[in-house]
Short mmCIF file of C-alpha atoms and ligand atoms in Angstrom, two decimals:
data_model
loop_
_atom_site.label_atom_id
_atom_site.label_comp_id
_atom_site.label_asym_id
_atom_site.label_seq_id
_atom_site.Cartn_x
_atom_site.Cartn_y
_atom_site.Cartn_z
CA MET A 31 105.58 141.99 21.39
CA SER A 32 108.95 139.52 23.50
CA GLU A 33 107.97 136.32 24.02
CA ILE A 34 108.00 134.88 27.83
CA ASN A 35 109.53 132.58 29.11
CA GLN A 36 110.46 130.27 31.95
CA MET A 37 113.18 130.67 33.77
CA PRO A 38 115.80 127.96 34.76
CA ARG A 39 113.70 125.83 37.82
CA GLU A 40 115.30 123.94 40.54
CA GLU A 41 112.27 121.04 40.82
CA GLY A 42 111.64 119.56 43.99
CA LEU A 43 109.16 120.97 46.87
CA ASP A 44 112.50 123.31 48.66
CA HIS A 45 115.90 123.70 48.40
CA SER A 46 116.17 124.94 52.05
CA ALA A 47 118.14 122.45 53.34
CA THR A 48 120.39 122.51 50.47
CA LEU A 49 120.89 126.11 51.07
CA MET A 50 122.06 125.21 54.60
CA ARG A 51 124.23 122.14 52.86
CA GLU A 52 125.84 124.70 50.42
CA GLY A 53 126.10 127.63 51.48
CA TYR A 54 127.43 130.22 50.07
CA MET A 55 128.09 128.27 47.01
CA TYR A 56 123.90 127.60 46.66
CA ILE A 57 123.24 130.28 44.90
CA PRO A 58 127.02 130.40 42.13
CA ASN A 59 127.27 126.62 42.44
CA ARG A 60 122.90 126.77 40.19
CA ARG A 61 123.74 129.82 38.05
CA LYS A 62 127.35 127.90 36.85
CA SER A 63 124.94 124.98 36.12
CA PHE A 64 121.70 126.33 34.84
CA GLN A 65 123.98 128.92 32.83
CA SER A 66 122.05 131.65 34.00
CA ASP A 67 122.64 134.26 36.51
CA VAL A 68 118.42 133.74 37.51
CA PHE A 69 117.08 130.90 38.43
CA GLU A 70 113.61 129.57 40.08
CA THR A 71 113.40 127.40 42.84
CA ARG A 72 111.69 127.15 46.93
CA LEU A 73 112.87 128.25 49.89
CA LEU A 74 111.58 128.87 53.38
CA GLY A 75 107.93 126.50 51.34
CA GLN A 76 107.03 128.80 49.24
CA LYS A 77 108.56 130.40 45.77
CA ALA A 78 111.59 131.95 45.70
CA ILE A 79 113.84 133.38 42.27
CA CYS A 80 117.43 134.04 42.85
CA MET A 81 120.16 135.60 40.86
CA GLY A 82 123.77 137.47 41.40
CA GLY A 83 125.92 140.00 38.37
CA LYS A 84 126.16 143.28 38.20
CA GLN A 85 122.71 143.70 35.93
CA ALA A 86 120.58 141.48 38.82
CA ALA A 87 122.49 143.34 41.42
CA GLU A 88 120.44 146.45 39.94
CA LEU A 89 117.33 145.80 39.29
CA PHE A 90 117.01 144.28 43.03
CA TYR A 91 117.97 147.68 43.63
CA ASP A 92 114.89 149.18 41.78
CA ARG A 93 112.85 150.25 44.18
CA ASP A 94 110.54 150.45 41.87
CA LYS A 95 110.66 146.68 41.48
CA PHE A 96 111.31 145.35 44.65
CA LYS A 97 110.43 145.85 48.87
CA ARG A 98 111.16 144.94 52.43
CA SER A 99 108.99 144.35 54.08
CA GLY A 100 107.50 141.03 54.94
CA ALA A 101 112.29 139.50 52.74
CA ALA A 102 114.14 139.05 56.06
CA PRO A 103 112.53 135.68 57.55
CA LYS A 104 111.44 135.53 61.39
CA ARG A 105 114.44 133.55 63.01
CA VAL A 106 116.21 136.38 61.18
CA ARG A 107 114.74 139.01 62.23
CA GLN A 108 114.91 137.61 66.24
CA THR A 109 118.49 137.38 66.35
CA LEU A 110 120.26 139.48 63.70
CA PHE A 111 118.28 142.12 62.63
CA GLY A 112 115.47 142.79 65.39
CA GLU A 113 112.12 144.37 64.25
CA LYS A 114 110.89 146.88 62.76
CA GLY A 115 114.25 148.23 61.91
CA VAL A 116 115.73 150.30 59.36
CA GLN A 117 116.28 147.04 56.83
CA THR A 118 112.68 146.19 57.07
CA LEU A 119 111.31 149.81 55.64
CA ASP A 120 110.66 151.10 51.96
CA GLY A 121 110.12 154.25 50.24
CA LYS A 122 109.78 157.45 52.30
CA ALA A 123 110.31 156.24 56.30
CA HIS A 124 113.03 154.12 54.48
CA PHE A 125 114.42 157.00 53.60
CA HIS A 126 114.01 159.04 56.40
CA ARG A 127 115.46 156.90 58.68
CA LYS A 128 118.49 155.97 55.99
CA GLU A 129 118.75 159.57 55.77
CA MET A 130 119.67 159.27 60.41
CA PHE A 131 122.03 156.89 59.97
CA MET A 132 123.69 158.22 56.89
CA SER A 133 124.01 161.87 58.89
CA LEU A 134 126.35 159.35 61.81
CA MET A 135 128.65 158.47 58.21
CA SER A 136 129.96 162.33 58.59
CA GLU A 137 133.46 162.62 57.66
CA GLU A 138 134.39 164.50 61.43
CA GLY A 139 132.79 160.96 62.61
CA ILE A 140 133.98 158.56 61.19
CA GLN A 141 137.38 159.59 61.81
CA ARG A 142 137.15 160.68 66.18
CA PHE A 143 135.70 156.26 65.49
CA VAL A 144 139.66 155.45 63.86
CA GLU A 145 140.53 157.65 66.84
CA MET A 146 139.20 155.89 69.45
CA ASN A 147 139.66 152.70 67.39
CA ARG A 148 143.52 152.62 67.49
CA ASP A 149 143.38 154.16 71.07
CA ASN A 150 141.41 150.43 71.31
CA TRP A 151 144.24 149.29 70.19
CA GLN A 152 147.42 149.92 71.67
CA ASN A 153 146.21 149.26 74.64
CA ALA A 154 144.96 146.45 74.02
CA VAL A 155 148.46 144.98 72.55
CA ASP A 156 149.95 146.65 75.88
CA SER A 157 147.36 144.28 77.79
CA TRP A 158 148.20 140.69 74.95
CA ILE A 159 152.57 141.41 75.47
CA ASP A 160 151.76 139.93 79.14
CA LYS A 161 149.33 136.92 77.96
CA GLY A 162 151.50 134.89 75.69
CA GLU A 163 148.11 134.26 73.71
CA VAL A 164 145.25 135.09 72.27
CA VAL A 165 143.12 134.46 70.06
CA LEU A 166 142.53 137.39 67.46
CA TYR A 167 138.80 137.03 66.70
CA GLU A 168 137.36 136.62 70.84
CA GLU A 169 140.33 139.84 71.69
CA VAL A 170 139.37 141.64 68.42
CA LYS A 171 135.22 141.80 69.35
CA LYS A 172 136.22 143.20 73.20
CA LEU A 173 138.12 145.66 71.30
CA LEU A 174 135.88 147.17 68.51
CA CYS A 175 132.86 146.91 71.62
CA LYS A 176 134.58 149.15 73.22
CA SER A 177 134.97 151.62 69.99
CA ALA A 178 131.04 150.88 69.24
CA CYS A 179 130.17 152.06 72.82
CA ARG A 180 132.00 154.84 73.40
CA TRP A 181 131.34 155.76 69.16
CA ALA A 182 127.80 155.69 69.71
CA GLY A 183 128.15 157.00 73.63
CA VAL A 184 126.69 154.00 75.28
CA PRO A 185 128.37 153.51 78.92
CA LEU A 186 130.56 151.01 79.41
CA SER A 187 131.85 150.06 82.21
CA ASP A 188 135.58 147.34 82.34
CA GLU A 189 132.77 144.89 84.60
CA GLU A 190 129.97 144.69 81.10
CA VAL A 191 132.81 144.88 78.34
CA ASP A 192 133.26 140.59 78.65
CA LYS A 193 129.04 140.30 78.82
CA ARG A 194 128.20 142.67 76.10
CA THR A 195 130.86 141.95 74.01
CA ASP A 196 128.48 138.20 74.26
CA GLU A 197 124.85 139.42 73.60
CA LEU A 198 126.25 141.65 70.93
CA SER A 199 128.64 138.62 68.64
CA SER A 200 125.64 135.83 69.48
CA LEU A 201 123.27 138.40 67.40
CA PHE A 202 125.29 137.49 64.27
CA GLU A 203 127.09 134.54 65.33
CA SER A 204 123.72 132.92 65.90
CA PRO A 205 120.96 134.31 62.18
CA ALA A 206 121.56 131.26 59.88
CA ALA A 207 120.95 128.85 63.59
CA ILE A 208 118.69 125.82 64.19
CA GLY A 209 118.60 124.36 68.49
CA PRO A 210 120.05 126.50 70.94
CA GLU A 211 123.18 128.92 68.71
CA HIS A 212 119.46 130.62 68.18
CA TRP A 213 118.07 130.48 70.93
CA VAL A 214 122.15 131.89 72.74
CA GLY A 215 120.63 135.02 69.48
CA ARG A 216 117.58 135.46 70.93
CA HIS A 217 118.27 135.82 74.41
CA GLY A 218 121.04 137.96 73.43
CA ARG A 219 118.21 140.74 71.44
CA ASN A 220 116.03 140.32 74.87
CA GLN A 221 119.11 141.19 76.14
CA THR A 222 120.28 143.66 74.06
CA GLU A 223 116.99 146.16 73.37
CA LYS A 224 116.86 145.86 77.64
CA TRP A 225 120.39 147.58 78.23
CA ILE A 226 119.93 149.90 75.69
CA GLY A 227 116.11 150.77 75.17
CA GLU A 228 116.77 151.52 79.25
CA LEU A 229 119.68 154.06 78.22
CA ILE A 230 116.67 155.73 75.22
CA LYS A 231 114.78 156.25 78.14
CA GLN A 232 117.42 158.18 80.25
CA VAL A 233 118.35 160.08 78.15
CA ARG A 234 115.21 161.18 76.76
CA GLU A 235 114.32 161.65 80.31
CA GLY A 236 117.99 163.82 80.60
CA LYS A 237 118.60 161.57 82.91
CA LEU A 238 121.98 160.56 80.72
CA LEU A 239 124.05 162.69 78.50
CA THR A 240 125.28 162.31 75.67
CA GLU A 241 126.51 164.65 73.10
CA GLU A 242 125.01 165.69 70.69
CA GLN A 243 126.90 163.87 67.59
CA MET A 244 126.50 160.44 68.94
CA ALA A 245 124.32 158.21 68.26
CA LEU A 246 122.97 157.08 70.96
CA HIS A 247 121.83 160.59 71.05
CA VAL A 248 120.75 161.27 67.66
CA ILE A 249 118.89 158.12 67.74
CA SER A 250 117.23 158.61 71.18
CA GLN A 251 115.67 162.07 69.63
CA HIS A 252 114.94 160.69 65.88
CA LYS A 253 111.62 161.61 64.75
CA ASP A 254 110.28 159.70 61.75
CA HIS A 255 108.58 160.76 58.72
CA GLU A 256 105.55 161.56 60.90
CA GLY A 257 107.47 163.69 62.59
CA GLN A 258 107.60 160.99 66.00
CA LEU A 259 109.30 160.49 68.10
CA LEU A 260 110.41 156.20 67.29
CA ASP A 261 109.38 153.26 70.09
CA THR A 262 112.25 152.78 72.51
CA GLU A 263 111.77 149.63 71.27
CA VAL A 264 112.47 150.62 68.09
CA ALA A 265 114.74 152.97 68.63
CA ALA A 266 116.86 149.89 70.51
CA VAL A 267 117.27 148.42 67.12
CA GLU A 268 118.27 151.09 65.88
CA VAL A 269 121.40 151.39 68.02
CA VAL A 270 121.80 148.06 67.99
CA ASN A 271 122.03 148.78 63.95
CA ILE A 272 126.01 150.59 65.06
CA LEU A 273 126.87 148.10 67.71
CA ARG A 274 126.84 144.86 66.67
CA PRO A 275 127.47 144.93 63.25
CA ILE A 276 130.97 147.45 64.81
CA VAL A 277 130.78 144.45 66.44
CA ALA A 278 130.81 141.71 63.58
CA ILE A 279 133.90 143.90 61.92
CA ALA A 280 135.73 141.07 64.26
CA ILE A 281 135.36 138.76 61.39
CA TYR A 282 136.12 140.95 58.57
CA ILE A 283 139.52 141.41 60.80
CA ASN A 284 140.05 137.94 61.29
CA PHE A 285 140.69 137.41 57.79
CA THR A 286 142.72 140.57 57.51
CA ALA A 287 144.93 138.34 59.39
CA LEU A 288 144.48 136.16 57.11
CA ALA A 289 145.70 136.84 54.04
CA LEU A 290 148.78 138.64 55.52
CA HIS A 291 148.97 134.56 56.02
CA GLN A 292 148.28 132.72 54.06
CA PHE A 293 150.10 135.42 51.88
CA PRO A 294 152.80 136.41 52.69
CA GLU A 295 153.94 138.68 49.97
CA GLN A 296 151.40 141.37 50.58
CA LYS A 297 153.59 142.28 53.51
CA GLU A 298 156.39 143.98 52.12
CA LYS A 299 154.05 146.08 49.24
CA LEU A 300 151.58 147.01 52.22
CA ALA A 301 154.90 148.32 54.68
CA SER A 302 155.21 150.54 51.07
CA GLY A 303 152.66 151.03 49.39
CA GLY A 304 150.98 154.21 51.15
CA ASN A 305 147.62 154.68 52.40
CA GLU A 306 146.24 154.05 47.56
CA TYR A 307 147.69 150.11 48.47
CA LEU A 308 146.84 150.07 51.37
CA GLN A 309 143.13 150.97 50.55
CA MET A 310 143.35 148.32 47.68
CA PHE A 311 143.68 145.25 49.97
CA VAL A 312 140.85 146.24 52.10
CA GLN A 313 139.17 146.14 48.84
CA GLU A 314 140.82 142.96 47.68
CA VAL A 315 139.64 141.44 52.07
CA ARG A 316 136.33 142.54 51.17
CA ARG A 317 135.65 140.90 47.98
CA PHE A 318 137.68 137.46 48.60
CA TYR A 319 136.78 136.04 51.72
CA PRO A 320 132.80 135.44 52.35
CA PHE A 321 131.03 137.29 54.94
CA PHE A 322 126.88 137.59 53.61
CA PRO A 323 125.55 135.36 51.46
CA PHE A 324 122.96 137.72 49.91
CA ALA A 325 120.74 139.73 50.69
CA ALA A 326 116.62 139.28 50.19
CA ALA A 327 113.75 141.51 49.08
CA ARG A 328 109.97 140.84 47.82
CA VAL A 329 108.54 141.92 43.96
CA LYS A 330 107.39 144.55 44.86
CA LYS A 331 104.65 144.23 41.43
CA ASP A 332 104.91 142.29 38.90
CA PHE A 333 107.29 142.53 35.87
CA THR A 334 109.55 141.13 33.45
CA TRP A 335 113.20 141.04 33.05
CA LYS A 336 114.75 139.30 30.37
CA ASN A 337 111.36 138.08 28.61
CA TYR A 338 110.90 135.99 32.60
CA THR A 339 107.99 137.30 34.88
CA PHE A 340 108.97 138.11 37.81
CA GLU A 341 105.34 137.76 39.61
CA LYS A 342 104.50 140.67 43.55
CA GLU A 343 105.45 139.20 46.85
CA THR A 344 107.62 135.78 44.96
CA LEU A 345 110.30 136.38 47.78
CA THR A 346 113.82 136.85 46.02
CA LEU A 347 117.55 136.57 46.62
CA LEU A 348 120.92 137.88 45.47
CA ASP A 349 124.13 136.68 45.64
CA LEU A 350 126.53 138.93 46.74
CA TYR A 351 129.41 135.76 47.90
CA GLY A 352 128.87 135.12 43.95
CA THR A 353 128.97 138.58 42.33
CA ASN A 354 132.03 139.53 44.03
CA HIS A 355 133.77 136.81 42.71
CA ASP A 356 131.93 136.51 39.53
CA PRO A 357 134.50 135.22 36.20
CA ASP A 358 132.06 137.81 33.97
CA LEU A 359 132.86 140.86 37.03
CA TRP A 360 136.54 139.82 37.94
CA ASP A 361 140.08 138.65 36.44
CA ASN A 362 140.91 135.04 37.67
CA PRO A 363 138.43 135.74 41.29
CA ASP A 364 139.86 133.11 43.49
CA VAL A 365 143.09 134.80 43.02
CA PHE A 366 143.74 137.08 46.16
CA ASN A 367 144.60 140.23 44.08
CA PRO A 368 144.28 143.73 45.86
CA GLU A 369 146.04 145.67 42.28
CA ARG A 370 143.21 144.74 40.24
CA PHE A 371 141.21 147.71 42.13
CA LYS A 372 144.49 149.75 40.83
CA GLU A 373 142.34 150.27 37.25
CA LYS A 374 138.77 149.61 38.21
CA SER A 375 137.07 152.77 40.81
CA ASP A 376 137.28 150.75 43.97
CA PHE A 377 133.08 152.10 45.24
CA LEU A 378 132.12 149.95 41.70
CA LYS A 379 128.15 150.10 42.83
CA TYR A 380 127.41 146.77 41.70
CA SER A 381 129.40 144.38 41.88
CA LEU A 382 131.40 144.99 44.53
CA ILE A 383 129.36 144.76 46.98
CA PRO A 384 129.61 142.66 50.40
CA GLN A 385 127.96 144.69 52.04
CA GLY A 386 125.13 146.28 49.64
CA GLY A 387 125.05 147.76 46.08
CA GLY A 388 123.26 150.08 44.96
CA GLY A 389 122.40 154.38 46.65
CA TYR A 390 123.33 154.19 50.49
CA TYR A 391 119.96 156.35 50.81
CA ASP A 392 117.89 155.52 48.41
CA GLY A 393 118.53 152.09 48.63
CA HIS A 394 119.59 149.75 51.72
CA ARG A 395 123.56 149.84 51.18
CA CYS A 396 125.33 149.53 53.92
CA PRO A 397 125.57 153.16 56.19
CA GLY A 398 128.86 151.17 57.51
CA GLU A 399 131.06 150.71 54.84
CA TRP A 400 133.59 153.65 55.27
CA ILE A 401 134.19 152.57 59.14
CA THR A 402 134.84 149.08 58.09
CA ILE A 403 137.01 150.21 55.93
CA GLU A 404 139.06 152.20 58.23
CA ALA A 405 138.37 149.55 60.93
CA MET A 406 140.51 147.14 58.57
CA LYS A 407 142.82 149.69 57.54
CA VAL A 408 143.81 150.98 61.54
CA CYS A 409 144.37 146.77 62.56
CA THR A 410 145.99 145.83 59.03
CA ASP A 411 148.64 148.76 60.50
CA PHE A 412 148.46 147.21 64.27
CA LEU A 413 149.14 143.83 61.92
CA ASN A 414 151.81 144.67 59.69
CA ASN A 415 153.45 148.15 60.45
CA ARG A 416 153.26 147.93 64.48
CA ILE A 417 154.02 145.03 66.83
CA VAL A 418 155.34 141.22 65.73
CA TYR A 419 153.89 138.23 66.60
CA ASN A 420 153.65 134.29 66.09
CA ILE A 421 151.55 132.00 64.70
CA PRO A 422 151.10 128.66 66.43
CA ASP A 423 149.92 125.59 64.38
CA GLN A 424 146.52 125.40 64.37
CA ASP A 425 142.81 125.06 61.57
CA LEU A 426 143.00 128.15 60.11
CA SER A 427 141.07 126.41 57.25
CA TYR A 428 137.47 128.29 56.80
CA SER A 429 134.21 126.85 55.65
CA LEU A 430 131.92 127.97 52.07
CA VAL A 431 129.12 126.41 53.81
CA LYS A 432 129.00 127.31 58.12
CA MET A 433 127.26 130.55 58.27
CA PRO A 434 128.60 133.51 59.47
CA SER A 435 131.76 131.71 57.68
CA ILE A 436 134.85 132.20 60.11
CA PRO A 437 138.45 130.77 60.66
CA LYS A 438 138.44 127.27 62.05
CA SER A 439 140.80 128.35 65.08
CA LYS A 440 139.73 131.98 65.42
CA PHE A 441 143.56 133.43 64.65
CA LYS A 442 145.61 132.66 67.40
CA ILE A 443 149.04 134.34 68.04
CA LYS A 444 151.68 134.17 70.78
CA HIS A 445 154.81 135.89 71.36
CA ILE A 446 153.43 139.37 71.01
CA SER A 447 155.85 142.54 71.28
CA TRP A 448 155.70 145.68 69.77
CA LYS A 449 157.85 146.51 66.45
C1 HEM B 295 131.38 143.84 59.23
C2 HEM B 295 131.06 144.35 58.04
C3 HEM B 295 130.10 144.84 57.56
C4 HEM B 295 129.29 144.02 56.66
C5 HEM B 295 129.87 142.93 55.83
C6 HEM B 295 127.88 144.66 56.07
C7 HEM B 295 127.34 144.25 55.77
C8 HEM B 295 125.70 144.12 55.46
C9 HEM B 295 125.08 144.37 54.55
C10 HEM B 295 124.87 142.60 53.19
C11 HEM B 295 123.19 144.73 53.88
C12 HEM B 295 122.14 144.94 53.76
C13 HEM B 295 122.28 145.28 51.66
C14 HEM B 295 121.41 145.35 51.39
O1 HEM B 295 120.54 144.43 52.52
O2 HEM B 295 121.25 145.76 50.55
C15 HEM B 295 123.34 145.68 55.17
C16 HEM B 295 123.30 146.88 56.39
C17 HEM B 295 123.00 147.38 57.09
N1 HEM B 295 124.57 147.37 57.51
FE1 HEM B 295 126.29 146.99 56.91
N2 HEM B 295 127.87 145.22 57.13
C18 HEM B 295 129.02 145.69 58.02
C19 HEM B 295 129.25 146.59 58.45
C20 HEM B 295 128.88 147.45 59.44
C21 HEM B 295 128.16 149.05 60.45
C22 HEM B 295 129.87 148.89 60.26
C23 HEM B 295 127.82 149.47 60.60
C24 HEM B 295 127.13 150.37 61.10
C25 HEM B 295 127.98 151.23 61.76
C26 HEM B 295 126.61 148.97 59.66
C27 HEM B 295 124.84 149.59 59.63
C28 HEM B 295 123.82 148.66 58.41
C29 HEM B 295 122.66 149.31 58.22
C30 HEM B 295 121.77 150.05 59.36
C31 HEM B 295 122.24 148.60 57.26
C32 HEM B 295 120.93 148.92 56.84
C33 HEM B 295 120.89 149.36 55.72
C34 HEM B 295 119.03 149.75 55.25
O3 HEM B 295 118.09 148.44 55.38
O4 HEM B 295 118.76 150.56 53.99
N3 HEM B 295 126.86 147.90 58.54
N4 HEM B 295 125.19 145.86 56.06
#
């Protein structure tokens, strides 16, 4: 029989404050100092396991070993996720709900998104030309809010764009916040769920006609694994689970613009490299820059792994950022090098995990990965091939502590014109 070892353990009563202080580097720093891909600590007043790397990701996405119910902290459910959404489900209920999300991500569905998003970029650029200087992050959030609503079949008047963009953004700009920012996020969640809840009622009563393939329609009519329509509140949470993250792609768009600025040699390669290079560039932006630091689950039942005990119900965090920068998986992980994806299949199931890992249907991997990648490609095409702009002096540094991280100045550009 193999012996049971004590997992490397961070001593002390609670390390939640350290996690907030070290942000994206909290888990990678300890993986390095313990020389171990797994360690025990205490977070949110309870024992927690943190782990990272390819093998740990394989373990984390094993549905027999981990579950999601009870994993997301309350303040995250009150802002980012909402209550009773797909993120919190397990087993049959999860599989069935996830199938619904995946049905929206057909090739035709993604193509429809790309075309709507291109239209919105075209109109946005036309409006920026007259403005002189714009803050790219703020402009792109509005543009993506329009694309998200149009794609999902959610009516949005021109007058509403600013308000709805602000509410949806507050959900992903606030989840780790305490104090006033957290309350802005909670207010945003109440407002968006009220707005979308009304629309769901109207669709169900036949007062609002939506095309059948649109997310608002699909989610309004979706029946759960027991054949019941979703409660209005839960259906609203799921529609927001489409709108919110599409607006959040603005963060990756900011990092895409930053990559073009920080690594100007990429511009020529992109201009001549066709779709193949574009795909590698976008994958490298997703690997290189920070977004979600980790994903959370709970141990489903007692088991041992590498001679360490995992006790039922233990909160477990998988290091997403650190795995994307793991020197065992990536040569020179801190060098921006899209060409690394030439040798590697670009959808590495357990090592390129900015949007989670594993399978889509049988796990919690992000169903929005294709939309994200395509939205980043459209943006790269506009910024690199279709428009010219100047970049005024500004603070483009980004933090590895504040979550989510966004370049400080949110990327100002000026003197914008078509090429
Ligand atoms: C902005 C870029 C995005 C990032 C960085 C991102 C990241 C993630 C991550 C880390 C997860 C959790 C994985 C896990 O728990 O194991 C996730 C799940 C999810 N994402 Fe995304 N995502 C993005 C865009 C999108 C888009 C565009 C959509 C929808 C159109 C979307 C919808 C979802 C949903 C519904 C889930 C829950 C899946 C489940 O629990 O089964 N995301 N995403």
